[in-house]
Amino acid sequence: MAESVLTLTDKEYMLSGNRTCAGCGLAIAYRHILKALGEDTIVTVPASCLTVLHGMYPVTSVNIPCVNVTFPSTAAAASGLVAGLKALGKTGTTVLAIAGDGGTHDIGIQALSGAAERNTDFIYICYDNEAYMNTGGQRSSSTPLGASTTTTPVLGKGQHQKDMPAIMAAHGIPYVATASSSYPLDLYEKVKKAKDITGTRFLYVSAPCPPGWLFPPGDTIGMGRLAVETGMVVLYEIEDGVFRLTGASERLAREGKLKPVREYIERQGRFRRITDRQIDELQSFVDSRWEEYVARHKASASQD
Ligand SMILES: Cc1ncc(C[n+]2csc(CCOP(=O)(O)OP(=O)(O)O)c2C)c(N)n1
Ligand code: SF4
Ligand SMILES: [Mg+2]
């Protein structure tokens, strides 16, 4: 296990000078994901901020092969790549399907569910910036309760986030994990582990977005950490059906209490219209989910 991000490989597969915004959580995450996977990797990407990062033909900021696909087809294209590599007798290449929350929770879910049900041999990563950011910040089913977006401008979103990792875990796939761009080493280790597993592997990566969430670009790492410290994002793995909290979430469970969600909400302009009632609702949602995770973690630990 690597001790620090400073001891990871010097090799870069995502080059500098790409077109993401300053402080983009996705850019931090993607750099470490590619470092963990190495050069024998083929990526499929749908329309999203990640396509913007990849660049416009004839220039690109990524030096591994990438197939740009239509918005709903990420998992279908990756399934095709897996079948093609098998037909060619080529082993050892990792197929990575990677899409945003809109491209995963909403429009890409049926192709992803179909592939997971077949236990197709690829890694699927959803980076979650919690809205359709590439097209100006429309609400997705992963936008949190109370957040204003361009399609929820007056009252903010009225529903909680869809629990995509739980949906993927319900497919019985061998590996599901959550991570955050603010803990790149934890993310790196989870991708490395996923690389060595056969079958469908799903990773959910929280990726703070300064212009979409409305906070200063220099606060990205702190904002992602605050998400974990308040329980808005929880870091865990489900390996062969066994759930365990990991990294900072495991430490928080051992040491005691989460910070109040209000601390997280007050630092982001997208929550400017959230009501006190909605904050209370969000807090009880986070509290009861956290209790359930801690109970599952303890139950797995007691079976070790
Ligand atoms: C079928 C289809 N509908 C809508 C679009 C327009 N579109 C392109 S990117 C995008 C937003 C993607 O959101 P998400 O998957 O969350 O990625 P992000 O931009 O946030 O990185 C939309 C709506 C499209 N390209 N294709
Ligand atoms: S809009 Fe957000 S996710 Fe997209 S490139 Fe900018 S910071 Fe990154
Ligand atoms: Mg998004």
PDB file of C-alpha atoms in Angstrom, residues 73-196:
ATOM      1  CA  SER A  73     -24.159   4.146 -23.909  1.00  0.00           C
ATOM      2  CA  THR A  74     -21.100   4.118 -21.627  1.00  0.00           C
ATOM      3  CA  ALA A  75     -21.657   0.640 -20.194  1.00  0.00           C
ATOM      4  CA  ALA A  76     -22.906  -0.753 -23.521  1.00  0.00           C
ATOM      5  CA  ALA A  77     -19.774   0.491 -25.318  1.00  0.00           C
ATOM      6  CA  ALA A  78     -17.560  -0.901 -22.559  1.00  0.00           C
ATOM      7  CA  SER A  79     -19.362  -4.262 -22.840  1.00  0.00           C
ATOM      8  CA  GLY A  80     -18.579  -4.220 -26.575  1.00  0.00           C
ATOM      9  CA  LEU A  81     -14.923  -3.478 -25.888  1.00  0.00           C
ATOM     10  CA  VAL A  82     -14.721  -6.386 -23.430  1.00  0.00           C
ATOM     11  CA  ALA A  83     -16.282  -8.730 -26.010  1.00  0.00           C
ATOM     12  CA  GLY A  84     -13.968  -7.424 -28.758  1.00  0.00           C
ATOM     13  CA  LEU A  85     -10.820  -7.896 -26.676  1.00  0.00           C
ATOM     14  CA  LYS A  86     -11.953 -11.428 -25.818  1.00  0.00           C
ATOM     15  CA  ALA A  87     -12.561 -12.236 -29.495  1.00  0.00           C
ATOM     16  CA  LEU A  88      -9.033 -11.024 -30.279  1.00  0.00           C
ATOM     17  CA  GLY A  89      -7.651 -13.209 -27.479  1.00  0.00           C
ATOM     18  CA  LYS A  90      -6.196 -10.130 -25.771  1.00  0.00           C
ATOM     19  CA  THR A  91      -5.959 -10.467 -22.001  1.00  0.00           C
ATOM     20  CA  GLY A  92      -4.715  -8.029 -19.380  1.00  0.00           C
ATOM     21  CA  THR A  93      -6.257  -4.836 -20.774  1.00  0.00           C
ATOM     22  CA  THR A  94      -8.490  -2.995 -18.317  1.00  0.00           C
ATOM     23  CA  VAL A  95     -11.717  -1.576 -19.717  1.00  0.00           C
ATOM     24  CA  LEU A  96     -12.812   1.500 -17.779  1.00  0.00           C
ATOM     25  CA  ALA A  97     -16.273   2.967 -18.274  1.00  0.00           C
ATOM     26  CA  ILE A  98     -16.465   6.348 -16.575  1.00  0.00           C
ATOM     27  CA  ALA A  99     -19.347   8.795 -16.515  1.00  0.00           C
ATOM     28  CA  GLY A 100     -20.890  11.579 -14.469  1.00  0.00           C
ATOM     29  CA  ASP A 101     -23.920  11.320 -12.192  1.00  0.00           C
ATOM     30  CA  GLY A 102     -26.309  12.332 -14.988  1.00  0.00           C
ATOM     31  CA  GLY A 103     -24.727   9.734 -17.273  1.00  0.00           C
ATOM     32  CA  THR A 104     -24.923   7.065 -14.555  1.00  0.00           C
ATOM     33  CA  HIS A 105     -27.824   7.596 -12.126  1.00  0.00           C
ATOM     34  CA  ASP A 106     -30.203   8.834 -14.822  1.00  0.00           C
ATOM     35  CA  ILE A 107     -29.555   8.239 -18.502  1.00  0.00           C
ATOM     36  CA  GLY A 108     -26.973   5.409 -18.417  1.00  0.00           C
ATOM     37  CA  ILE A 109     -28.557   3.249 -15.730  1.00  0.00           C
ATOM     38  CA  GLN A 110     -30.185   0.643 -17.984  1.00  0.00           C
ATOM     39  CA  ALA A 111     -27.024  -0.233 -19.936  1.00  0.00           C
ATOM     40  CA  LEU A 112     -25.080  -0.309 -16.657  1.00  0.00           C
ATOM     41  CA  SER A 113     -27.662  -2.500 -14.926  1.00  0.00           C
ATOM     42  CA  GLY A 114     -27.700  -4.910 -17.874  1.00  0.00           C
ATOM     43  CA  ALA A 115     -23.909  -5.202 -17.891  1.00  0.00           C
ATOM     44  CA  ALA A 116     -23.783  -5.674 -14.096  1.00  0.00           C
ATOM     45  CA  GLU A 117     -26.461  -8.358 -14.230  1.00  0.00           C
ATOM     46  CA  ARG A 118     -24.209 -10.221 -16.703  1.00  0.00           C
ATOM     47  CA  ASN A 119     -21.191  -9.502 -14.432  1.00  0.00           C
ATOM     48  CA  THR A 120     -19.373  -8.042 -17.459  1.00  0.00           C
ATOM     49  CA  ASP A 121     -15.665  -7.791 -16.801  1.00  0.00           C
ATOM     50  CA  PHE A 122     -15.095  -4.032 -16.546  1.00  0.00           C
ATOM     51  CA  ILE A 123     -14.629  -1.240 -14.042  1.00  0.00           C
ATOM     52  CA  TYR A 124     -17.366   1.376 -14.021  1.00  0.00           C
ATOM     53  CA  ILE A 125     -16.668   4.656 -12.232  1.00  0.00           C
ATOM     54  CA  CYS A 126     -19.278   7.317 -11.604  1.00  0.00           C
ATOM     55  CA  TYR A 127     -17.787  10.679 -10.656  1.00  0.00           C
ATOM     56  CA  ASP A 128     -20.449  12.663  -8.892  1.00  0.00           C
ATOM     57  CA  ASN A 129     -20.479  16.454  -9.137  1.00  0.00           C
ATOM     58  CA  GLU A 130     -24.184  16.275  -8.243  1.00  0.00           C
ATOM     59  CA  ALA A 131     -25.702  17.874 -11.355  1.00  0.00           C
ATOM     60  CA  TYR A 132     -25.486  18.061 -15.150  1.00  0.00           C
ATOM     61  CA  MET A 133     -22.518  20.444 -14.952  1.00  0.00           C
ATOM     62  CA  ASN A 134     -21.291  20.331 -18.554  1.00  0.00           C
ATOM     63  CA  THR A 135     -24.567  21.801 -19.754  1.00  0.00           C
ATOM     64  CA  GLY A 136     -24.835  24.518 -17.129  1.00  0.00           C
ATOM     65  CA  GLY A 137     -25.857  22.804 -13.887  1.00  0.00           C
ATOM     66  CA  GLN A 138     -29.265  21.175 -14.252  1.00  0.00           C
ATOM     67  CA  ARG A 139     -30.545  18.929 -11.446  1.00  0.00           C
ATOM     68  CA  SER A 140     -29.800  15.206 -11.577  1.00  0.00           C
ATOM     69  CA  SER A 141     -31.100  12.405  -9.357  1.00  0.00           C
ATOM     70  CA  SER A 142     -27.833  12.824  -7.425  1.00  0.00           C
ATOM     71  CA  THR A 143     -28.378  16.505  -6.587  1.00  0.00           C
ATOM     72  CA  PRO A 144     -28.902  16.777  -2.806  1.00  0.00           C
ATOM     73  CA  LEU A 145     -32.104  17.950  -1.155  1.00  0.00           C
ATOM     74  CA  GLY A 146     -32.373  21.737  -1.028  1.00  0.00           C
ATOM     75  CA  ALA A 147     -29.692  22.515  -3.645  1.00  0.00           C
ATOM     76  CA  SER A 148     -30.574  25.161  -6.224  1.00  0.00           C
ATOM     77  CA  THR A 149     -29.775  24.290  -9.827  1.00  0.00           C
ATOM     78  CA  THR A 150     -30.797  25.862 -13.129  1.00  0.00           C
ATOM     79  CA  THR A 151     -33.833  23.542 -13.199  1.00  0.00           C
ATOM     80  CA  THR A 152     -34.635  23.893  -9.477  1.00  0.00           C
ATOM     81  CA  PRO A 153     -34.041  27.653  -9.262  1.00  0.00           C
ATOM     82  CA  VAL A 154     -36.711  28.770  -6.833  1.00  0.00           C
ATOM     83  CA  LEU A 155     -37.232  26.178  -4.094  1.00  0.00           C
ATOM     84  CA  GLY A 156     -34.159  23.987  -4.573  1.00  0.00           C
ATOM     85  CA  LYS A 157     -34.377  20.256  -5.195  1.00  0.00           C
ATOM     86  CA  GLY A 158     -37.154  18.498  -3.295  1.00  0.00           C
ATOM     87  CA  GLN A 159     -35.742  14.967  -3.170  1.00  0.00           C
ATOM     88  CA  HIS A 160     -32.726  13.228  -1.612  1.00  0.00           C
ATOM     89  CA  GLN A 161     -29.897  11.761  -3.692  1.00  0.00           C
ATOM     90  CA  LYS A 162     -30.482   8.442  -5.416  1.00  0.00           C
ATOM     91  CA  ASP A 163     -28.336   5.783  -3.712  1.00  0.00           C
ATOM     92  CA  MET A 164     -26.489   4.467  -6.761  1.00  0.00           C
ATOM     93  CA  PRO A 165     -23.868   2.362  -4.921  1.00  0.00           C
ATOM     94  CA  ALA A 166     -26.706   0.521  -3.113  1.00  0.00           C
ATOM     95  CA  ILE A 167     -28.435  -0.107  -6.454  1.00  0.00           C
ATOM     96  CA  MET A 168     -25.202  -1.527  -7.852  1.00  0.00           C
ATOM     97  CA  ALA A 169     -24.608  -3.632  -4.726  1.00  0.00           C
ATOM     98  CA  ALA A 170     -28.091  -5.118  -5.208  1.00  0.00           C
ATOM     99  CA  HIS A 171     -26.802  -6.630  -8.479  1.00  0.00           C
ATOM    100  CA  GLY A 172     -24.512  -8.873  -6.408  1.00  0.00           C
ATOM    101  CA  ILE A 173     -21.365  -7.722  -8.245  1.00  0.00           C
ATOM    102  CA  PRO A 174     -17.998  -8.563  -6.662  1.00  0.00           C
ATOM    103  CA  TYR A 175     -16.881  -5.037  -5.758  1.00  0.00           C
ATOM    104  CA  VAL A 176     -18.612  -1.756  -4.939  1.00  0.00           C
ATOM    105  CA  ALA A 177     -16.762   1.145  -3.343  1.00  0.00           C
ATOM    106  CA  THR A 178     -17.228   4.825  -2.618  1.00  0.00           C
ATOM    107  CA  ALA A 179     -14.408   7.380  -2.650  1.00  0.00           C
ATOM    108  CA  SER A 180     -13.758  11.101  -2.837  1.00  0.00           C
ATOM    109  CA  SER A 181     -11.379  13.264  -4.859  1.00  0.00           C
ATOM    110  CA  SER A 182     -10.380  14.831  -1.534  1.00  0.00           C
ATOM    111  CA  TYR A 183      -8.853  11.521  -0.412  1.00  0.00           C
ATOM    112  CA  PRO A 184      -6.861  10.611  -3.552  1.00  0.00           C
ATOM    113  CA  LEU A 185      -4.776   7.909  -1.898  1.00  0.00           C
ATOM    114  CA  ASP A 186      -7.893   6.061  -0.686  1.00  0.00           C
ATOM    115  CA  LEU A 187      -9.300   6.386  -4.221  1.00  0.00           C
ATOM    116  CA  TYR A 188      -6.038   5.147  -5.763  1.00  0.00           C
ATOM    117  CA  GLU A 189      -5.955   2.072  -3.520  1.00  0.00           C
ATOM    118  CA  LYS A 190      -9.584   1.214  -4.284  1.00  0.00           C
ATOM    119  CA  VAL A 191      -9.012   1.473  -8.041  1.00  0.00           C
ATOM    120  CA  LYS A 192      -5.885  -0.692  -7.719  1.00  0.00           C
ATOM    121  CA  LYS A 193      -7.891  -3.300  -5.816  1.00  0.00           C
ATOM    122  CA  ALA A 194     -10.714  -3.149  -8.379  1.00  0.00           C
ATOM    123  CA  LYS A 195      -8.194  -3.676 -11.188  1.00  0.00           C
ATOM    124  CA  ASP A 196      -7.273  -7.096  -9.826  1.00  0.00           C
TER     125      ASP A 196
END
